[in-house]
XYZ file of C-alpha atoms in Angstrom:
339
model
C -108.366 -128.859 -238.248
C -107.305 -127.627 -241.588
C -110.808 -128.559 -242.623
C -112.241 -126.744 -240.065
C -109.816 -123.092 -240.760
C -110.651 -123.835 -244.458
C -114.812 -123.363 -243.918
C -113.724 -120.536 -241.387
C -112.102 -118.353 -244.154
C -114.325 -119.168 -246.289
C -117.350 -118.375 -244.420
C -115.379 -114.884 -243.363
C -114.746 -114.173 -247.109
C -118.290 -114.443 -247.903
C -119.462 -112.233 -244.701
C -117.160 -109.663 -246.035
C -118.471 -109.918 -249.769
C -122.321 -109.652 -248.404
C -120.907 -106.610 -246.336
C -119.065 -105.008 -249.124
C -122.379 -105.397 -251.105
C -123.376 -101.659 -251.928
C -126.839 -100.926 -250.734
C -129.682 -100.538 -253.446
C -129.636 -96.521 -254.446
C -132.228 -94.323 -253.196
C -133.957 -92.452 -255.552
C -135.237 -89.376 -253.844
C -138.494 -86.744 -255.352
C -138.440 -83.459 -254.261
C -142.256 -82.766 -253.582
C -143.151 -78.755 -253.105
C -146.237 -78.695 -251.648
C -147.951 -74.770 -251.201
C -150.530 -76.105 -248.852
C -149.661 -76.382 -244.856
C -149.573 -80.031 -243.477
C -153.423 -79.947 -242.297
C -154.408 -79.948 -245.705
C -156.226 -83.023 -247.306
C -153.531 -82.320 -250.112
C -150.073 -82.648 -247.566
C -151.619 -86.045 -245.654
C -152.470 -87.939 -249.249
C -148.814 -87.131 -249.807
C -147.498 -88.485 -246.704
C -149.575 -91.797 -247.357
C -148.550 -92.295 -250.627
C -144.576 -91.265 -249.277
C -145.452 -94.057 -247.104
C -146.756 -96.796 -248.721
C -144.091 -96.239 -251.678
C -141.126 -96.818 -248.580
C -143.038 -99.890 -248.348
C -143.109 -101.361 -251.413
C -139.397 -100.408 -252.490
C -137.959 -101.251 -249.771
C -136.967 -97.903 -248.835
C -135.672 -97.389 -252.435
C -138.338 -94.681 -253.741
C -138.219 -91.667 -251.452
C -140.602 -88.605 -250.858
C -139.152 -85.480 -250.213
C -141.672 -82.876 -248.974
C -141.696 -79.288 -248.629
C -144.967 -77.978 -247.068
C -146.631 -74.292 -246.397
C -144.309 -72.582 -249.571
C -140.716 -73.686 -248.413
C -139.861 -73.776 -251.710
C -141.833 -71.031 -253.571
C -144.928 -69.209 -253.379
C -148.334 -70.519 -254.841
C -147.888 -68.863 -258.071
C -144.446 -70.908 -258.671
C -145.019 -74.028 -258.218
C -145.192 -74.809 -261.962
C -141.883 -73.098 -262.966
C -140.442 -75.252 -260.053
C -141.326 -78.536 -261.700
C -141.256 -77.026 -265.088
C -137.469 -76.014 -264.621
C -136.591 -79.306 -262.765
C -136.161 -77.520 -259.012
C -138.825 -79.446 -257.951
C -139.784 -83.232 -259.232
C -143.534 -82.870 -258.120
C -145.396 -80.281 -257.330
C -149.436 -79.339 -256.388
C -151.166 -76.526 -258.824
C -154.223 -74.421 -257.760
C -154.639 -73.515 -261.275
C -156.785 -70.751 -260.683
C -153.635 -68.544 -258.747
C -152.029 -68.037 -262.370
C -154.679 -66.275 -264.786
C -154.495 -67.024 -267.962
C -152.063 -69.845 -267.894
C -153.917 -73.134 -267.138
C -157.225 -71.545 -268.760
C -158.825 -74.297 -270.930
C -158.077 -76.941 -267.866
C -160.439 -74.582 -266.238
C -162.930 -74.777 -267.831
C -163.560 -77.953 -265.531
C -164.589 -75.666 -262.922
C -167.273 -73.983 -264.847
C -170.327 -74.631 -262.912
C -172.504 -77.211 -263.623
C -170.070 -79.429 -264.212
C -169.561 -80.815 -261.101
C -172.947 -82.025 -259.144
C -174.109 -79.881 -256.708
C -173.665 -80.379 -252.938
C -170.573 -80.996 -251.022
C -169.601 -84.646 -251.110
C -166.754 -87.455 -251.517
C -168.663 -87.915 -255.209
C -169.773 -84.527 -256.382
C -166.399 -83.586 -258.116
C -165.477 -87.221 -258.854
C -167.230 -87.605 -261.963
C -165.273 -84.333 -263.626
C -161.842 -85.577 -262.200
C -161.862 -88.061 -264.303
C -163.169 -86.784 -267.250
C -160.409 -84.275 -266.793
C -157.729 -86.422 -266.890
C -159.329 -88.984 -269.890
C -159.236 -85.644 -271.874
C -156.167 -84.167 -270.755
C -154.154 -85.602 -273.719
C -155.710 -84.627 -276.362
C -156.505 -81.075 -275.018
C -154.797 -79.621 -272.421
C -151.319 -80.894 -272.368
C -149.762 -77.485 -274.102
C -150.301 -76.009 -271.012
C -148.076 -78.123 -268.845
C -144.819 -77.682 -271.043
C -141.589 -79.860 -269.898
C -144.058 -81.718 -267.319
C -146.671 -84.287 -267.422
C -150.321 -84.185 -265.833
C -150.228 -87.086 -263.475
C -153.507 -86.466 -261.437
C -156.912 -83.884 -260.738
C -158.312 -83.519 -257.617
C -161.608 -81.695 -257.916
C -162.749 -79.758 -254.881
C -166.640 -79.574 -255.423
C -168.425 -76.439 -255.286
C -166.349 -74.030 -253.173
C -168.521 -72.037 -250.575
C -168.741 -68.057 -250.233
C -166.920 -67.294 -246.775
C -168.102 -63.917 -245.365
C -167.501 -61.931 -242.266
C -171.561 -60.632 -242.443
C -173.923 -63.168 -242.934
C -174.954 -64.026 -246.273
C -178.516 -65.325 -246.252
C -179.926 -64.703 -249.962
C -178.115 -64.058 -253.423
C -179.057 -60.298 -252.918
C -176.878 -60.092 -250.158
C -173.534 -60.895 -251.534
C -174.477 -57.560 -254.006
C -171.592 -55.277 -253.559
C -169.231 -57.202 -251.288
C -165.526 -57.082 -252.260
C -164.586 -61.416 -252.449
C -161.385 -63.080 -253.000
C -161.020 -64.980 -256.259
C -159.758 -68.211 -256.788
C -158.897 -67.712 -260.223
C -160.605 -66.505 -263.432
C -163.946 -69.087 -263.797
C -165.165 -68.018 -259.961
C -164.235 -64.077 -260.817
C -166.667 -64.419 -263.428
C -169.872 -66.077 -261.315
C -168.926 -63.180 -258.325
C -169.102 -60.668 -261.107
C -172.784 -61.830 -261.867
C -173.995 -62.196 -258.833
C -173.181 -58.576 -258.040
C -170.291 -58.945 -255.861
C -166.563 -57.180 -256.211
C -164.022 -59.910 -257.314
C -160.392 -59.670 -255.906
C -157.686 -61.263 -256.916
C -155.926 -62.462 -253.172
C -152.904 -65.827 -252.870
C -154.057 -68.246 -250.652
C -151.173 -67.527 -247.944
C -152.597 -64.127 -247.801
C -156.255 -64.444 -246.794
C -156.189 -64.067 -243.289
C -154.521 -61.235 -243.484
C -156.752 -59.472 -245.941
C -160.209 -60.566 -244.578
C -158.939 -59.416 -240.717
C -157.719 -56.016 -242.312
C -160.912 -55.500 -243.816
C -159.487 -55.535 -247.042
C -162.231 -57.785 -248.437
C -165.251 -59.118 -247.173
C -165.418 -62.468 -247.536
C -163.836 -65.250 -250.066
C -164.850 -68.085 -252.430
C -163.049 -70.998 -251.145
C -162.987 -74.076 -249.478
C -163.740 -75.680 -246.190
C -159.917 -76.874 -246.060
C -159.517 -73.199 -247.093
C -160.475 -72.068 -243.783
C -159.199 -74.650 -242.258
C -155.127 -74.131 -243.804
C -154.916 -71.049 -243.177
C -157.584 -70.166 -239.929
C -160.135 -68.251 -241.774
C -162.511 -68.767 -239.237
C -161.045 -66.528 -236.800
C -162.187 -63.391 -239.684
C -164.935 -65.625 -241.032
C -167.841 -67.405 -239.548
C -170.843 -67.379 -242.438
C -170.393 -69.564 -245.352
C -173.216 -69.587 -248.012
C -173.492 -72.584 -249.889
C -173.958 -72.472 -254.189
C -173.333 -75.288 -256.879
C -170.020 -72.843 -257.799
C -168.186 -75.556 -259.709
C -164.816 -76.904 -258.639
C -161.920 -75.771 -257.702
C -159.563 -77.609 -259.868
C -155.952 -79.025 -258.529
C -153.951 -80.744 -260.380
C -150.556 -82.824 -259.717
C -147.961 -81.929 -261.633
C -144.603 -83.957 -262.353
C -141.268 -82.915 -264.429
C -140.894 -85.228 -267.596
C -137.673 -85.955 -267.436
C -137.789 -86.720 -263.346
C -140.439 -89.537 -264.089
C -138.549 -90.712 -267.033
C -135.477 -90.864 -265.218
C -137.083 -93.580 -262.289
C -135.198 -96.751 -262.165
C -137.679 -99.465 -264.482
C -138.159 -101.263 -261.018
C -139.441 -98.527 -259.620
C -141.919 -97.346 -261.782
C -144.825 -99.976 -260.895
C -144.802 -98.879 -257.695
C -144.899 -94.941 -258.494
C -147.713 -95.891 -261.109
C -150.050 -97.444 -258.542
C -150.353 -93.562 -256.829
C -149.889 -91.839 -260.017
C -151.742 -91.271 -263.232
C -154.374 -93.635 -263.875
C -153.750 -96.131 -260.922
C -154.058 -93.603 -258.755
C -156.417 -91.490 -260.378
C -159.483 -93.011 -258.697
C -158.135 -91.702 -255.020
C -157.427 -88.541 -256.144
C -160.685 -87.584 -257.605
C -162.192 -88.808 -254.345
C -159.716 -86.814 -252.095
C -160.798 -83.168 -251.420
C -165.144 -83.840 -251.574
C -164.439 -86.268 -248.606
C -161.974 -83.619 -247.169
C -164.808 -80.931 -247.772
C -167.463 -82.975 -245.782
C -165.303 -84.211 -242.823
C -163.770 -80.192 -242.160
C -167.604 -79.106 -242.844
C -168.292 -80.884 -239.526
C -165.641 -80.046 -237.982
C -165.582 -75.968 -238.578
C -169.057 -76.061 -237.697
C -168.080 -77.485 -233.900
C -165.752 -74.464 -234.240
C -168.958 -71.604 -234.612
C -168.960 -71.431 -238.515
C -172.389 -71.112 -239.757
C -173.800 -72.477 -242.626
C -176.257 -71.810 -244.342
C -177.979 -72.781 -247.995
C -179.777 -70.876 -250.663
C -183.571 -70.537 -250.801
C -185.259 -73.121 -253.562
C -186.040 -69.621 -255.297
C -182.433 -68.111 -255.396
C -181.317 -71.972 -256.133
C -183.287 -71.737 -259.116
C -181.828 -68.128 -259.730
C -178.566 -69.332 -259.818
C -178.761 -72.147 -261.883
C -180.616 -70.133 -264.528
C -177.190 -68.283 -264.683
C -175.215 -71.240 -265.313
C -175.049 -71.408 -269.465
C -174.405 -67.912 -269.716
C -171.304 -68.237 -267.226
C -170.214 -71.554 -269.300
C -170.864 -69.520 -272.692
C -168.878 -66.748 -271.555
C -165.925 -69.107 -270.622
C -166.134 -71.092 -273.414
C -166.680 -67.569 -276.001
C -163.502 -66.022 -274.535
C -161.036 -69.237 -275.217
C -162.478 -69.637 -278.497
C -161.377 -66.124 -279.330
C -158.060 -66.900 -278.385
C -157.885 -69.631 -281.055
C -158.313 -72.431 -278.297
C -160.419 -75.301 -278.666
C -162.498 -74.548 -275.926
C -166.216 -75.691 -276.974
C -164.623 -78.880 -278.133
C -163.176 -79.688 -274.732
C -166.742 -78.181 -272.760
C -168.678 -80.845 -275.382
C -166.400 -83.767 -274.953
C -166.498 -82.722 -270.949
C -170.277 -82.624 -271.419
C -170.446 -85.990 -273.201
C -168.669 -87.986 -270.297
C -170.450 -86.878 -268.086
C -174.092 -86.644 -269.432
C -174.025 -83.112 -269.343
């Protein structure tokens, strides 16, 4: 008997020690996210938030804040920059001036033309093997974890746009300094509009039409203003993930791996991928929806492209003048990609 009350107690002091255990902390990333949850941006996000609950154990938590919760478009930088945010999605395009040699990845040409999963892959990745060496001034107090190229945004109009002559006069939203510059030569009106406020300018008549993206549309219901969309080897459309130094240098050790394999270079490869398949699968399904599209002649094609060094020149003449290595970055950009 005493035998037996003497493995009892000590089988009851060892339940309570396992239950007095504290649990493993949680370490929990604040993710602001500008784009809606139907975006090809939000649902990578809510993968990766799941398959890093996985492989922690519930340890390494995703915190996200969709459509703006926490800021407009134009702050999402200062959010991670100043520490209110751990992670954070940028257009860079929405802030002139500030992400400008990064841009120069969207200078047409530089992706390949078409819409597709691999058009955009190629430049992604040059992007980010360069990023180093030349663009990380311009991501102060943060590090450049990822680029997700959106290949060759699409000219959204409310009038059909059949030929390059068309799109002569018409007032377009901008997505950012690179794509005000090819409007500007092909005759058309560039305006400056946020993403959240598209569908509010095109129904108001307050522009015409817009350079953006099938998931464009699709975010924020373009369509219903919208139908036409004219298809041109624009370039890209250049996002890029965005974390704040110290937040990634504060991760527990045991944590890191698993961050890493969605992050930087681990990750890289699905994130250069991401928004050309996005484009191709919400092509198809706008069109079921009545948007049109429609492609350029072989002859404006041809027009178009004969534009192309000038526009890269231009780009490349007006960061140089700023005392910014610009043509260095365009050649090594060039070089990786056979260019």
């Amino acid at each position: 008997m005493k035998l037996m009350s003497r493995l009892g107690a000590a089988a009851l002091a060892t339940a309570t020690l396992v239950t007095a255990l504290p649990a493993a902390a949680e370490t929990t990333l604040k993710v602001s996210l500008f784009t809606p949850p139907v975006s090809p941006l939000n649902e990578q996000f809510e993968r990766i938030k799941a398959g890093l609950a996985e492989a922690t154990g519930g340890e390494l938590v995703l915190e996200l804040y969709e459509s703006s919760q926490m800021g407009p478009p134009v702050r999402q930088f200062d959010l991670v920059r100043t520490g209110v945010a751990d992670i954070t999605v940028l257009l860079l395009g929405l802030t002139p001036g500030r992400f400008s040699m990064s841009q120069l990845a969207e200078m047409p040409g530089m992706s390949d033309p078409g819409v597709s999963e691999e058009a955009s892959y190629a430049v992604s990745q040059a992007t980010m093997e360069l990023g180093t060496e030349y663009l990380a001034d311009e991501y102060p107090s943060a590090m450049l974890l990822n680029v997700a190229m959106l290949p060759n945004p699409i000219i959204l109009t409310k009038q059909e746009v059949t030929k390059l002559s068309d799109i002569e006069g018409l007032r377009l939203r901008h997505p950012g300094e690179i794509h005000a510059a090819t409007i500007e030569k092909l005759g058309g009106v560039p305006v400056l509009v946020q993403p959240t406020e598209l569908a509010e300018a095109l129904s108001r008549g307050q522009i015409d039409g817009a350079l953006t993206a099938y998931s464009g549309i699709m975010n924020y219901q373009l369509q219903d203003s919208a139908k036409f969309a004219y298809e041109l080897p624009t370039g890209g459309l250049e996002f890029a993930v965005v974390m704040n130094t110290e937040s990634y240098e504060n991760l527990p050790d045991d944590l890191k791996p698993a961050f890493d394999e969605y992050f930087g270079a681990g990750g890289q490869d699905a994130w250069g991928r991401l928004l050309g398949a996005g484009e191709v699968r919400l092509r198809e399904h706008l069109e079921t929806l009545g948007v049109q599209v429609r492609q350029p002649s072989e002859e404006d094609l041809a027009t178009f492209n004969a534009m192309v060094p000038d526009l890269q020149e231009a780009a490349i003449e007006a960061l140089e003048s700023e005392g910014k290595p610009a043509r260095a970055f365009a050649e090594a950009l060039r070089e990786k990609l056979g260019k």
